[in-house]
Structures are given as structure tokens and as C-alpha cells.
């Protein structure tokens, strides 16, 4: 090898494990929201830059737009991504079920991101209404993506109801605080190793997303952190790189943190470790 030739990353690295929701394989581990962007054009470019395979759409928001709603949906469909309608704004299980039925009829999909909000300040999920709505929607043939807290008991209820995806918040929607309770996320991962876990809210920086993937979460759903960035397209690309890195690190196997220092080269730092009293090769002192 030419001594001046720089080393290059191996091209033989294994491909990331596929991500599957309800039997459908998705190429990207980013789910992207479509609200709050400066313009539809910037939203489209951000979706492309992120590589997202799934985008969320609020049915109520599109209804409120009147005739522009159809043009917006045409724009989304031109991106060749999977639509995941949501029940944003619903306060009761009954409202959420009705909205999901309308979304299925309008958008021709049985996927639904289920939101039942309990508090206007924190936008915390109403976990009781969430479980009630999830149970009813599963009975009606929906494939439910529930926006939930990170509580294990809530996850148990949702899994028992028939949900095959968990979407715990990292922190409240739009706060950008990252993972407020990483230990609870670890617990969910440990209890449900085969259920896809998507961090749904609170991610504010690419490092937050990387942390979630390093912990074994399967994907991240983003909106505000990208849409409200000074340059949404560039931020979308930054998140894509961070999520790829986080997942690769998880699959490569991170070392366990230690409270005690451990030398990376055990003999390093021992002066003249290979020198005995009679010089190199003799028994060390």
C-alpha cells in the first residue's frame, strides 16, 4: 500500500436491519410531520432531504384548509411516501375513532397515528382514552400507531389491545428537550424487544435522535425541530445522518458505561514496562 494513501471506510459494512411496521418494510427510520413549514415547497424539499418513508398528515388541518387540502395531499403523494394520518386535536376516544374512520375513507389507508390529548399545556396523552380508542380501532381493522407516554403500564394496555407499534414521547410536543426519561425508554425496549418503538415528540436536535437510536429505538418522528429550523432542508439532512449513525452504533454494539477508569492499553503508562534490569527482553523489574 502506498504510504501516503489515506485509509478509507470499509465498503463491506453490513446493511442496517430493516424496519417493519405491521408487516410492511420501511426504508427510512425517520417519520416526518408536514405542519409548520414556511412553504409547501420547503416542506417537500425537507422530506426529500430526510429520506423519510412515512409522513404524517393531520386530517382536521386539511379539512380546515378547504379546497387547498386536496392540492396539499397531491403534493404529498408526489413525494412517493407512505401516508400516516393522525387524530391530532382529539380530546376523547370517540372523537379519535370518528376522525380515524374519516381518514380511512379520505386517504384510503388503515394506518392511523392515534392521539387523544389530555392537557392543553403539556399535550400529554390521555392514556385512558388512548387505550379505549386503540381497542376500538383495532376491532375495526385499523393498524394503530399510538402516541403515548413512556409508561410501561400504558404500553401493556396498548399491546393487549392489539397495537404492534409503540410511540412514546421523548418530552412534550414541540419542546425540543430530547429524552426526558431515558430509563423508562430503556425499560420499554427491554420489555418489548420485538415491538417497533418510535420516539414521537420532544426531539429538538440531531444528537437527541442519535441517542434514541443508540438506545435501540427503531425510529423517530420529527416535525417542529425540522419545520422551525432556520434551514429546514439542511436540518432534515442533519437528522438523517444522525439517525443513521445512531442505528449503526446500536447494531455495532456500544460498550457499557463504567464508573471505574479502564486503560485502553493496559501496559501503556508503565514506564519502561518491557525493560528489565538487563535491558530490552529481560524480565521487567
CSV table of C-alpha atoms in Angstrom, one decimal:
chain,number,residue,atom,x,y,z
A,1,UNK,CA,0.0,0.0,0.0
A,2,UNK,CA,1.2,3.5,-0.8
A,3,UNK,CA,2.3,5.0,2.5
A,4,UNK,CA,0.7,8.3,1.5
A,5,UNK,CA,-2.7,6.8,0.6
A,6,UNK,CA,-5.3,7.7,3.2
A,7,UNK,CA,-7.3,4.9,4.9
A,8,UNK,CA,-10.9,4.8,3.7
A,9,UNK,CA,-14.0,3.4,5.5
A,10,UNK,CA,-14.8,-0.2,4.6
A,11,UNK,CA,-17.5,-0.6,2.0
A,12,UNK,CA,-18.3,-4.1,3.4
A,13,UNK,CA,-20.2,-2.8,6.4
A,14,UNK,CA,-23.4,-4.8,6.8
A,15,UNK,CA,-26.7,-3.2,5.8
A,16,UNK,CA,-28.9,-1.9,8.7
A,17,UNK,CA,-31.6,-4.2,9.8
A,18,UNK,CA,-34.9,-3.5,8.1
A,19,UNK,CA,-37.7,-1.6,9.9
A,20,UNK,CA,-41.1,-3.2,9.7
A,21,UNK,CA,-44.5,-1.8,10.7
A,22,UNK,CA,-47.4,-4.2,10.5
A,23,UNK,CA,-45.6,-6.4,8.1
A,24,UNK,CA,-44.6,-3.6,5.8
A,25,UNK,CA,-40.8,-2.8,5.4
A,26,UNK,CA,-39.9,0.9,5.5
A,27,UNK,CA,-36.5,2.0,4.1
A,28,UNK,CA,-36.0,5.0,6.4
A,29,UNK,CA,-36.1,5.4,10.2
A,30,UNK,CA,-37.4,8.9,10.0
A,31,UNK,CA,-41.1,9.7,10.1
A,32,UNK,CA,-41.7,13.4,9.3
A,33,UNK,CA,-44.6,15.7,10.1
A,34,UNK,CA,-45.9,18.1,7.5
A,35,UNK,CA,-47.0,21.1,9.6
A,36,UNK,CA,-45.4,24.4,10.4
A,37,UNK,CA,-43.1,24.7,7.4
A,38,UNK,CA,-42.5,28.1,5.8
A,39,UNK,CA,-44.0,26.9,2.5
A,40,UNK,CA,-45.2,23.7,0.8
A,41,UNK,CA,-42.1,23.7,-1.4
A,42,UNK,CA,-39.7,23.8,1.6
A,43,UNK,CA,-41.7,21.0,3.2
A,44,UNK,CA,-41.3,18.9,0.1
A,45,UNK,CA,-37.6,19.5,-0.1
A,46,UNK,CA,-37.2,18.7,3.6
A,47,UNK,CA,-39.0,15.4,3.1
A,48,UNK,CA,-36.6,14.6,0.3
A,49,UNK,CA,-33.6,15.6,2.3
A,50,UNK,CA,-34.6,13.5,5.2
A,51,UNK,CA,-35.2,10.4,3.1
A,52,UNK,CA,-38.4,9.8,5.2
A,53,UNK,CA,-40.5,6.9,4.0
A,54,UNK,CA,-43.5,8.0,6.1
A,55,UNK,CA,-45.1,11.4,6.6
A,56,UNK,CA,-47.9,12.3,9.0
A,57,UNK,CA,-50.9,14.3,8.0
A,58,UNK,CA,-53.5,15.9,10.2
A,59,UNK,CA,-56.9,15.2,8.8
A,60,UNK,CA,-58.5,18.1,10.7
A,61,UNK,CA,-55.9,20.6,9.4
A,62,UNK,CA,-56.5,19.5,5.9
A,63,UNK,CA,-60.3,19.8,6.3
A,64,UNK,CA,-59.9,23.3,7.6
A,65,UNK,CA,-58.0,24.3,4.5
A,66,UNK,CA,-60.9,23.7,2.3
A,67,UNK,CA,-60.0,23.4,-1.4
A,68,UNK,CA,-56.3,23.8,-0.7
A,69,UNK,CA,-56.4,20.5,1.2
A,70,UNK,CA,-56.6,18.4,-2.0
A,71,UNK,CA,-53.6,20.3,-3.5
A,72,UNK,CA,-51.6,19.6,-0.4
A,73,UNK,CA,-52.4,15.9,-0.5
A,74,UNK,CA,-51.4,15.8,-4.1
A,75,UNK,CA,-48.1,17.4,-3.2
A,76,UNK,CA,-47.5,14.8,-0.5
A,77,UNK,CA,-48.4,11.9,-2.8
A,78,UNK,CA,-45.9,13.2,-5.4
A,79,UNK,CA,-43.2,12.5,-2.9
A,80,UNK,CA,-43.9,8.7,-3.1
A,81,UNK,CA,-44.0,8.3,0.7
A,82,UNK,CA,-46.4,6.4,2.9
A,83,UNK,CA,-49.2,8.5,4.4
A,84,UNK,CA,-49.8,8.2,8.2
A,85,UNK,CA,-52.9,10.3,9.0
A,86,UNK,CA,-53.3,11.3,12.6
A,87,UNK,CA,-56.0,12.2,15.0
A,88,UNK,CA,-54.4,15.4,16.3
A,89,UNK,CA,-56.7,17.6,18.3
A,90,UNK,CA,-58.9,14.9,19.5
A,91,UNK,CA,-59.8,15.0,23.2
A,92,UNK,CA,-61.9,11.8,23.6
A,93,UNK,CA,-61.8,8.3,22.4
A,94,UNK,CA,-65.0,8.8,20.5
A,95,UNK,CA,-63.6,11.8,18.6
A,96,UNK,CA,-60.4,9.9,17.7
A,97,UNK,CA,-62.4,6.9,16.4
A,98,UNK,CA,-64.6,9.1,14.2
A,99,UNK,CA,-61.6,11.0,12.9
A,100,UNK,CA,-59.8,7.7,12.1
A,101,UNK,CA,-62.8,6.5,10.1
A,102,UNK,CA,-62.9,9.7,8.1
A,103,UNK,CA,-59.1,9.5,7.4
A,104,UNK,CA,-59.5,5.9,6.2
A,105,UNK,CA,-62.3,6.9,3.8
A,106,UNK,CA,-60.5,10.0,2.6
A,107,UNK,CA,-56.9,8.7,2.3
A,108,UNK,CA,-57.6,5.0,1.7
A,109,UNK,CA,-55.3,3.7,4.4
A,110,UNK,CA,-56.0,1.7,7.6
A,111,UNK,CA,-52.9,3.1,9.2
A,112,UNK,CA,-53.6,5.7,11.9
A,113,UNK,CA,-51.5,7.6,14.3
A,114,UNK,CA,-53.7,7.8,17.3
A,115,UNK,CA,-53.6,10.9,19.5
A,116,UNK,CA,-56.0,11.6,22.4
A,117,UNK,CA,-54.8,14.7,24.3
A,118,UNK,CA,-55.4,15.2,28.0
A,119,UNK,CA,-53.9,18.5,28.7
A,120,UNK,CA,-53.6,21.7,26.5
A,121,UNK,CA,-50.4,22.9,28.2
A,122,UNK,CA,-48.4,19.7,28.1
A,123,UNK,CA,-50.2,18.0,25.2
A,124,UNK,CA,-49.8,14.9,27.3
A,125,UNK,CA,-51.7,11.9,26.0
A,126,UNK,CA,-54.9,10.8,27.8
A,127,UNK,CA,-53.7,7.3,28.4
A,128,UNK,CA,-57.2,6.0,29.4
A,129,UNK,CA,-58.9,7.4,26.3
A,130,UNK,CA,-55.9,6.3,24.2
A,131,UNK,CA,-56.3,2.7,25.3
A,132,UNK,CA,-60.1,2.8,24.8
A,133,UNK,CA,-59.7,4.2,21.3
A,134,UNK,CA,-56.9,1.8,20.4
A,135,UNK,CA,-59.0,-1.2,21.4
A,136,UNK,CA,-62.0,0.0,19.3
A,137,UNK,CA,-59.9,0.9,16.3
A,138,UNK,CA,-58.1,-2.5,16.3
A,139,UNK,CA,-61.5,-4.2,16.3
A,140,UNK,CA,-62.4,-2.1,13.3
A,141,UNK,CA,-59.4,-3.3,11.4
A,142,UNK,CA,-57.0,-0.3,11.9
A,143,UNK,CA,-53.3,-0.6,12.3
A,144,UNK,CA,-52.7,1.8,15.2
A,145,UNK,CA,-49.6,3.9,15.9
A,146,UNK,CA,-50.4,5.2,19.4
A,147,UNK,CA,-48.8,8.4,20.7
A,148,UNK,CA,-48.3,7.6,24.4
A,149,UNK,CA,-46.3,8.4,27.5
A,150,UNK,CA,-43.2,6.3,28.2
A,151,UNK,CA,-45.1,4.4,31.0
A,152,UNK,CA,-44.8,0.6,30.9
A,153,UNK,CA,-48.3,0.0,32.1
A,154,UNK,CA,-49.7,2.1,29.2
A,155,UNK,CA,-47.6,0.1,26.8
A,156,UNK,CA,-49.0,-3.1,28.3
A,157,UNK,CA,-52.6,-1.9,27.7
A,158,UNK,CA,-51.9,-0.9,24.1
A,159,UNK,CA,-50.2,-4.2,23.3
A,160,UNK,CA,-53.0,-6.1,24.8
A,161,UNK,CA,-55.4,-4.0,22.7
A,162,UNK,CA,-53.6,-5.1,19.6
A,163,UNK,CA,-51.2,-2.3,18.8
A,164,UNK,CA,-48.0,-3.6,17.2
A,165,UNK,CA,-46.1,-0.3,17.4
A,166,UNK,CA,-45.3,1.9,20.4
A,167,UNK,CA,-44.8,5.7,20.1
A,168,UNK,CA,-43.7,7.1,23.4
A,169,UNK,CA,-42.9,10.8,23.8
A,170,UNK,CA,-39.4,11.8,24.4
A,171,UNK,CA,-40.7,15.0,26.1
A,172,UNK,CA,-43.8,17.2,25.4
A,173,UNK,CA,-44.6,18.1,21.8
A,174,UNK,CA,-42.6,21.0,20.4
A,175,UNK,CA,-40.3,21.5,23.5
A,176,UNK,CA,-37.2,20.2,21.8
A,177,UNK,CA,-35.9,18.9,25.2
A,178,UNK,CA,-34.9,15.4,24.0
A,179,UNK,CA,-35.4,12.3,26.0
A,180,UNK,CA,-36.6,13.4,29.5
A,181,UNK,CA,-36.8,9.9,30.9
A,182,UNK,CA,-34.3,7.7,29.1
A,183,UNK,CA,-34.5,5.0,31.7
A,184,UNK,CA,-38.2,4.5,31.0
A,185,UNK,CA,-37.4,4.2,27.3
A,186,UNK,CA,-34.8,1.5,28.1
A,187,UNK,CA,-37.4,-0.3,30.1
A,188,UNK,CA,-39.9,-0.3,27.2
A,189,UNK,CA,-37.1,-1.6,24.9
A,190,UNK,CA,-36.3,-4.4,27.4
A,191,UNK,CA,-39.9,-5.5,27.9
A,192,UNK,CA,-40.8,-5.4,24.2
A,193,UNK,CA,-37.7,-6.3,22.2
A,194,UNK,CA,-39.7,-7.2,19.1
A,195,UNK,CA,-42.2,-4.3,19.0
A,196,UNK,CA,-41.1,-1.3,16.9
A,197,UNK,CA,-40.6,1.8,19.2
A,198,UNK,CA,-40.8,5.2,17.6
A,199,UNK,CA,-39.9,8.3,19.7
A,200,UNK,CA,-42.8,10.6,18.8
A,201,UNK,CA,-42.3,14.0,20.4
A,202,UNK,CA,-39.8,16.3,22.1
A,203,UNK,CA,-36.8,15.7,19.8
A,204,UNK,CA,-35.0,19.0,19.2
A,205,UNK,CA,-31.5,18.2,17.9
A,206,UNK,CA,-29.9,15.5,15.8
A,207,UNK,CA,-28.0,14.4,18.9
A,208,UNK,CA,-31.3,13.6,20.6
A,209,UNK,CA,-32.3,11.4,17.7
A,210,UNK,CA,-29.0,9.7,17.7
A,211,UNK,CA,-29.3,8.9,21.4
A,212,UNK,CA,-32.7,7.3,20.9
A,213,UNK,CA,-31.4,5.1,18.1
A,214,UNK,CA,-28.3,4.2,20.1
A,215,UNK,CA,-30.6,3.0,22.9
A,216,UNK,CA,-32.3,0.7,20.5
A,217,UNK,CA,-35.4,2.7,19.5
A,218,UNK,CA,-36.3,1.9,15.9
A,219,UNK,CA,-37.2,5.3,14.5
A,220,UNK,CA,-38.0,8.9,15.4
A,221,UNK,CA,-41.0,11.0,14.3
A,222,UNK,CA,-40.0,14.7,13.8
A,223,UNK,CA,-41.8,17.9,12.9
A,224,UNK,CA,-41.1,21.1,14.8
A,225,UNK,CA,-37.3,20.5,15.0
A,226,UNK,CA,-37.1,20.4,11.2
A,227,UNK,CA,-40.0,22.7,10.2
A,228,UNK,CA,-39.0,25.6,12.6
A,229,UNK,CA,-35.2,25.4,11.9
A,230,UNK,CA,-33.7,28.3,10.1
A,231,UNK,CA,-32.9,26.0,7.2
A,232,UNK,CA,-35.4,23.1,7.4
A,233,UNK,CA,-33.9,21.3,4.4
A,234,UNK,CA,-30.4,21.3,5.8
A,235,UNK,CA,-31.8,20.3,9.3
A,236,UNK,CA,-33.7,17.4,7.8
A,237,UNK,CA,-30.4,16.1,6.2
A,238,UNK,CA,-28.6,16.5,9.5
A,239,UNK,CA,-31.2,14.4,11.3
A,240,UNK,CA,-31.0,11.7,8.6
A,241,UNK,CA,-27.2,11.5,9.2
A,242,UNK,CA,-27.6,11.4,13.0
A,243,UNK,CA,-30.3,8.7,12.8
A,244,UNK,CA,-28.2,6.5,10.5
A,245,UNK,CA,-25.2,6.9,12.9
A,246,UNK,CA,-27.3,6.1,16.0
A,247,UNK,CA,-28.7,3.0,14.5
A,248,UNK,CA,-25.3,1.8,13.2
A,249,UNK,CA,-23.8,2.3,16.6
A,250,UNK,CA,-26.6,0.3,18.2
A,251,UNK,CA,-26.2,-2.6,15.8
A,252,UNK,CA,-22.4,-2.4,16.2
A,253,UNK,CA,-22.7,-2.8,20.0
A,254,UNK,CA,-21.9,0.1,22.3
A,255,UNK,CA,-19.7,-0.5,25.3
A,256,UNK,CA,-21.3,-0.4,28.7
A,257,UNK,CA,-20.5,2.8,30.8
A,258,UNK,CA,-18.2,2.2,33.8
A,259,UNK,CA,-17.6,4.1,37.0
A,260,UNK,CA,-14.0,3.0,37.1
A,261,UNK,CA,-11.3,4.0,34.6
A,262,UNK,CA,-10.0,1.2,32.5
A,263,UNK,CA,-6.8,1.6,30.4
A,264,UNK,CA,-7.4,1.1,26.7
A,265,UNK,CA,-3.8,-0.2,26.5
A,266,UNK,CA,-3.0,-2.0,29.8
A,267,UNK,CA,0.7,-1.6,29.6
A,268,UNK,CA,0.6,2.0,28.5
A,269,UNK,CA,1.7,4.4,31.1
A,270,UNK,CA,4.1,2.0,32.8
A,271,UNK,CA,7.5,3.5,32.1
A,272,UNK,CA,9.9,1.0,30.6
A,273,UNK,CA,7.4,-1.9,31.1
A,274,UNK,CA,9.4,-4.0,28.7
A,275,UNK,CA,12.7,-3.2,30.1
A,276,UNK,CA,14.3,-5.5,32.7
A,277,UNK,CA,17.4,-4.6,34.6
A,278,UNK,CA,19.4,-6.0,31.8
A,279,UNK,CA,17.7,-4.1,29.1
A,280,UNK,CA,15.1,-5.0,26.4
A,281,UNK,CA,13.9,-8.6,26.5
A,282,UNK,CA,15.0,-9.2,30.1
A,283,UNK,CA,12.5,-9.8,32.9
A,284,UNK,CA,10.8,-6.5,33.9
A,285,UNK,CA,11.5,-5.0,37.3
